[in-house]
Tab-separated table of C-alpha atoms in Angstrom:
chain	number	residue	atom	x	y	z
E	1372	UNK	CA	18.254	129.196	51.949
E	1373	UNK	CA	14.532	129.002	52.526
E	1374	UNK	CA	13.050	126.945	49.764
E	1375	UNK	CA	10.065	124.709	49.095
E	1376	UNK	CA	9.952	122.700	45.913
E	1377	UNK	CA	6.693	121.261	44.615
E	1378	UNK	CA	5.934	118.713	41.907
E	1379	UNK	CA	4.252	118.269	39.545
E	1380	UNK	CA	3.319	121.714	38.274
E	1381	UNK	CA	0.247	120.301	36.535
E	1382	UNK	CA	-1.716	117.144	37.160
E	1383	UNK	CA	-4.607	115.784	35.192
E	1384	UNK	CA	-6.668	112.853	36.459
E	1385	UNK	CA	-9.951	111.175	35.748
E	1386	UNK	CA	-12.766	111.528	38.247
E	1387	UNK	CA	-12.446	108.851	40.900
E	1388	UNK	CA	-8.694	108.458	40.520
E	1389	UNK	CA	-6.169	109.482	43.152
E	1390	UNK	CA	-3.885	112.497	42.965
E	1391	UNK	CA	-0.534	112.897	44.688
E	1392	UNK	CA	1.452	116.096	45.016
E	1393	UNK	CA	4.934	116.126	46.510
E	1394	UNK	CA	7.012	118.791	48.230
E	1395	UNK	CA	10.458	119.081	49.707
E	1396	UNK	CA	11.751	121.756	52.047
E	1397	UNK	CA	15.186	123.050	52.891
E	1398	UNK	CA	15.094	123.928	56.597
E	1399	UNK	CA	15.394	120.895	58.832
E	1400	UNK	CA	14.001	122.988	61.707
E	1401	UNK	CA	10.664	123.518	59.941
E	1402	UNK	CA	7.868	122.020	62.008
E	1403	UNK	CA	4.596	122.920	60.344
E	1404	UNK	CA	3.439	122.039	56.843
E	1405	UNK	CA	0.071	123.239	55.545
E	1406	UNK	CA	-1.597	122.637	52.216
E	1407	UNK	CA	-3.727	125.338	50.634
E	1408	UNK	CA	-6.258	125.143	47.813
E	1409	UNK	CA	-6.763	128.188	45.629
E	1410	UNK	CA	-9.589	128.477	43.140
E	1411	UNK	CA	-9.339	130.982	40.320
E	1412	UNK	CA	-9.458	134.550	41.572
E	1413	UNK	CA	-9.988	133.527	45.179
E	1414	UNK	CA	-7.947	133.474	48.328
E	1415	UNK	CA	-6.021	130.362	49.379
E	1416	UNK	CA	-7.907	128.141	51.799
E	1417	UNK	CA	-6.288	125.680	54.177
E	1418	UNK	CA	-7.326	122.110	53.441
E	1419	UNK	CA	-5.046	120.151	55.740
E	1420	UNK	CA	-1.870	120.622	57.727
E	1421	UNK	CA	0.625	118.481	59.579
E	1422	UNK	CA	3.114	119.133	62.314
E	1423	UNK	CA	6.509	117.561	62.559
E	1424	UNK	CA	5.616	115.330	65.491
E	1425	UNK	CA	3.353	113.140	63.346
E	1426	UNK	CA	4.000	111.227	60.153
E	1427	UNK	CA	0.538	111.154	58.661
E	1428	UNK	CA	-2.793	112.906	58.949
E	1429	UNK	CA	-6.058	112.161	57.219
E	1430	UNK	CA	-9.291	114.065	56.738
E	1431	UNK	CA	-11.883	112.176	54.684
E	1432	UNK	CA	-10.518	112.014	51.112
E	1433	UNK	CA	-7.420	114.052	51.889
E	1434	UNK	CA	-4.274	112.866	53.585
E	1435	UNK	CA	-0.808	114.267	54.131
E	1436	UNK	CA	2.356	112.339	54.895
E	1437	UNK	CA	5.606	113.705	56.268
E	1438	UNK	CA	9.108	112.271	56.148
E	1439	UNK	CA	11.254	114.505	58.341
E	1440	UNK	CA	14.454	112.671	57.568
E	1441	UNK	CA	14.054	113.231	53.857
E	1442	UNK	CA	12.467	116.680	54.373
E	1443	UNK	CA	9.619	115.584	52.188
E	1444	UNK	CA	5.835	115.769	52.497
E	1445	UNK	CA	2.995	114.798	50.206
E	1446	UNK	CA	-0.696	115.461	49.659
E	1447	UNK	CA	-2.925	112.568	48.685
E	1448	UNK	CA	-6.436	113.083	47.350
E	1449	UNK	CA	-8.491	109.951	46.825
E	1450	UNK	CA	-11.701	109.528	44.823
E	1451	UNK	CA	-11.141	112.848	43.096
E	1452	UNK	CA	-14.128	114.904	42.023
E	1453	UNK	CA	-14.400	117.741	39.472
E	1454	UNK	CA	-14.738	120.250	42.325
E	1455	UNK	CA	-11.244	119.267	43.458
E	1456	UNK	CA	-9.926	121.061	40.369
E	1457	UNK	CA	-7.867	124.013	41.609
E	1458	UNK	CA	-4.306	125.043	42.327
E	1459	UNK	CA	-2.780	123.419	45.384
E	1460	UNK	CA	0.121	124.942	47.296
E	1461	UNK	CA	2.282	123.295	49.888
E	1462	UNK	CA	4.097	125.423	52.418
E	1463	UNK	CA	6.608	125.118	55.204
E	1464	UNK	CA	6.999	127.253	58.257
E	1465	UNK	CA	10.554	128.444	58.586
E	1466	UNK	CA	12.383	129.074	61.816
E	1467	UNK	CA	14.127	132.353	62.575
E	1468	UNK	CA	11.326	134.507	63.842
E	1469	UNK	CA	7.757	135.385	62.909
E	1470	UNK	CA	6.991	131.817	61.788
E	1471	UNK	CA	6.723	132.847	58.171
E	1472	UNK	CA	5.333	130.454	55.588
E	1473	UNK	CA	7.168	129.857	52.351
E	1474	UNK	CA	5.092	128.356	49.572
E	1475	UNK	CA	5.842	125.886	46.849
E	1476	UNK	CA	5.284	126.794	43.212
E	1477	UNK	CA	1.832	125.230	43.115
E	1478	UNK	CA	0.179	122.322	41.311
E	1479	UNK	CA	-2.686	122.885	38.929
E	1480	UNK	CA	-4.982	119.887	39.352
E	1481	UNK	CA	-7.597	119.138	36.727
E	1482	UNK	CA	-10.149	116.419	37.437
E	1483	UNK	CA	-12.000	115.320	34.320
E	1484	UNK	CA	-15.498	113.829	34.560
J	682	UNK	CA	-12.455	130.596	61.474
J	683	UNK	CA	-10.618	133.893	61.693
J	684	UNK	CA	-11.460	136.534	59.095
J	685	UNK	CA	-8.998	138.716	57.232
J	686	UNK	CA	-10.338	141.444	54.993
J	687	UNK	CA	-8.459	143.319	52.325
J	688	UNK	CA	-9.355	146.534	50.538
J	689	UNK	CA	-9.551	147.438	47.743
J	690	UNK	CA	-10.132	144.178	45.915
J	691	UNK	CA	-8.979	145.755	42.685
J	692	UNK	CA	-7.408	149.050	41.697
J	693	UNK	CA	-6.259	150.641	38.477
J	694	UNK	CA	-3.823	153.509	38.630
J	695	UNK	CA	-1.585	155.550	36.395
J	696	UNK	CA	2.138	155.008	36.284
J	697	UNK	CA	3.936	157.145	38.858
J	698	UNK	CA	1.128	157.270	41.384
J	699	UNK	CA	1.008	155.527	44.753
J	700	UNK	CA	-1.545	152.991	45.856
J	701	UNK	CA	-2.431	151.919	49.390
J	702	UNK	CA	-3.852	148.507	50.217
J	703	UNK	CA	-5.362	147.764	53.615
J	704	UNK	CA	-5.396	144.449	55.437
J	705	UNK	CA	-7.591	144.025	58.488
J	706	UNK	CA	-8.091	141.179	60.905
J	707	UNK	CA	-11.783	141.429	61.709
J	708	UNK	CA	-12.245	139.130	64.675
J	709	UNK	CA	-8.794	138.695	66.140
J	710	UNK	CA	-5.667	140.620	66.942
J	711	UNK	CA	-2.601	140.027	64.850
J	712	UNK	CA	0.804	141.226	65.981
J	713	UNK	CA	2.206	139.912	62.732
J	714	UNK	CA	0.807	140.017	59.221
J	715	UNK	CA	2.393	138.790	56.017
J	716	UNK	CA	2.244	140.349	52.587
J	717	UNK	CA	2.502	138.124	49.535
J	718	UNK	CA	2.603	138.878	45.836
J	719	UNK	CA	1.211	136.510	43.235
J	720	UNK	CA	1.775	136.768	39.505
J	721	UNK	CA	-0.704	135.025	37.174
J	722	UNK	CA	-0.448	131.256	37.442
J	723	UNK	CA	2.444	131.519	39.858
J	724	UNK	CA	3.098	130.959	43.506
J	725	UNK	CA	2.660	133.173	46.547
J	726	UNK	CA	5.902	135.052	47.016
J	727	UNK	CA	6.480	136.434	50.493
J	728	UNK	CA	7.328	140.120	50.280
J	729	UNK	CA	7.523	141.165	53.890
J	730	UNK	CA	6.464	140.501	57.437
J	731	UNK	CA	4.531	143.321	59.030
J	732	UNK	CA	5.042	143.772	62.764
J	733	UNK	CA	2.737	145.869	64.918
J	734	UNK	CA	4.560	148.830	66.360
J	735	UNK	CA	7.866	148.184	64.619
J	736	UNK	CA	9.496	148.155	61.226
J	737	UNK	CA	8.541	145.542	58.677
J	738	UNK	CA	10.945	142.788	57.770
J	739	UNK	CA	11.466	142.541	54.020
J	740	UNK	CA	12.450	139.469	52.039
J	741	UNK	CA	15.575	139.537	49.972
J	742	UNK	CA	15.095	141.409	46.731
J	743	UNK	CA	12.036	143.381	47.848
J	744	UNK	CA	12.552	147.139	47.781
J	745	UNK	CA	11.467	148.592	51.111
J	746	UNK	CA	11.241	152.092	49.692
J	747	UNK	CA	9.002	150.824	46.916
J	748	UNK	CA	6.668	148.800	49.096
J	749	UNK	CA	5.977	150.714	52.284
J	750	UNK	CA	4.407	148.725	55.070
J	751	UNK	CA	2.784	150.181	58.146
J	752	UNK	CA	1.299	148.087	60.954
J	753	UNK	CA	-0.197	150.769	63.151
J	754	UNK	CA	-2.572	148.629	65.165
J	755	UNK	CA	-3.191	145.022	66.099
J	756	UNK	CA	-5.863	144.745	63.414
J	757	UNK	CA	-4.552	146.800	60.513
J	758	UNK	CA	-1.581	146.633	58.212
J	759	UNK	CA	-1.180	148.688	55.062
J	760	UNK	CA	0.945	148.198	51.979
J	761	UNK	CA	1.686	151.254	49.863
J	762	UNK	CA	3.104	150.746	46.406
J	763	UNK	CA	4.965	153.966	45.733
J	764	UNK	CA	5.553	155.432	42.286
J	765	UNK	CA	3.861	152.440	40.724
J	766	UNK	CA	4.952	151.165	37.328
J	767	UNK	CA	3.389	148.566	35.025
J	768	UNK	CA	5.749	145.877	36.315
J	769	UNK	CA	4.182	146.353	39.764
J	770	UNK	CA	0.894	145.077	38.404
J	771	UNK	CA	0.099	141.949	40.358
J	772	UNK	CA	-2.171	140.283	42.888
J	773	UNK	CA	-1.216	141.346	46.408
J	774	UNK	CA	-2.550	139.264	49.244
J	775	UNK	CA	-2.127	139.624	52.973
J	776	UNK	CA	-2.393	137.019	55.677
J	777	UNK	CA	-2.404	136.809	59.447
J	778	UNK	CA	-2.797	134.391	62.293
J	779	UNK	CA	-4.429	135.055	65.665
J	780	UNK	CA	-2.287	136.249	68.548
J	781	UNK	CA	0.723	134.095	69.242
J	782	UNK	CA	-0.672	131.108	67.364
J	783	UNK	CA	1.765	129.327	65.156
J	784	UNK	CA	-0.650	127.393	62.994
J	785	UNK	CA	-2.958	128.268	60.163
J	786	UNK	CA	-2.527	131.488	58.244
J	787	UNK	CA	-5.740	133.195	57.181
J	788	UNK	CA	-5.692	135.094	53.913
J	789	UNK	CA	-7.423	138.230	52.781
J	790	UNK	CA	-9.344	138.320	49.525
J	791	UNK	CA	-6.399	139.814	47.690
J	792	UNK	CA	-5.999	143.066	45.798
J	793	UNK	CA	-5.423	143.099	42.076
J	794	UNK	CA	-3.325	146.092	41.074
J	795	UNK	CA	-3.133	147.212	37.456
J	796	UNK	CA	-0.754	150.029	36.635
J	797	UNK	CA	-1.320	151.676	33.281
């Protein structure tokens, strides 16, 4: 079935450390993998995405890696700051019409000063 | 970026009444919109895909008679929670992407429904 698994559910780091969140997906035909950041009571905002024709993408302190063979992708945040504290969701676009996004369970990241 | 607006942002209703939530794409046309439900501290669960001019496609386990979706124009989709009960209390959030794009989904602000 259509499934995205995300780990860990919570992550606590010290300011300046790196944070890594991992996801796996079930549909080998999935070709688009976005990461969203959601602050309390607000809408999810896209922070980075990757398509299946590349293995890695970086945007300043944020990077995403994709392993299509293993159906696995990860978010890497370096030099974390307190304002990075939020819930992060990975997602995968599933084939079969309408290009719907299925989300992982989310990771609550806390960055401590 | 593209803007999606949702209304109302919060609503309180009595058990047994119906509530309508609107989702509008303000600066683009969206043939498809997606409705998600989010319980506190949980993920975004896809409820249904709203298709302009045709019937919505519901995810497994979502009652179509309970959650009525109408996508009457290229910029408006509505979700009506019929005969609401306390267990329907949740955060409902819509999303859309411009035209035939297959990339980023843009989300509305969300609507928090509380059923007394």
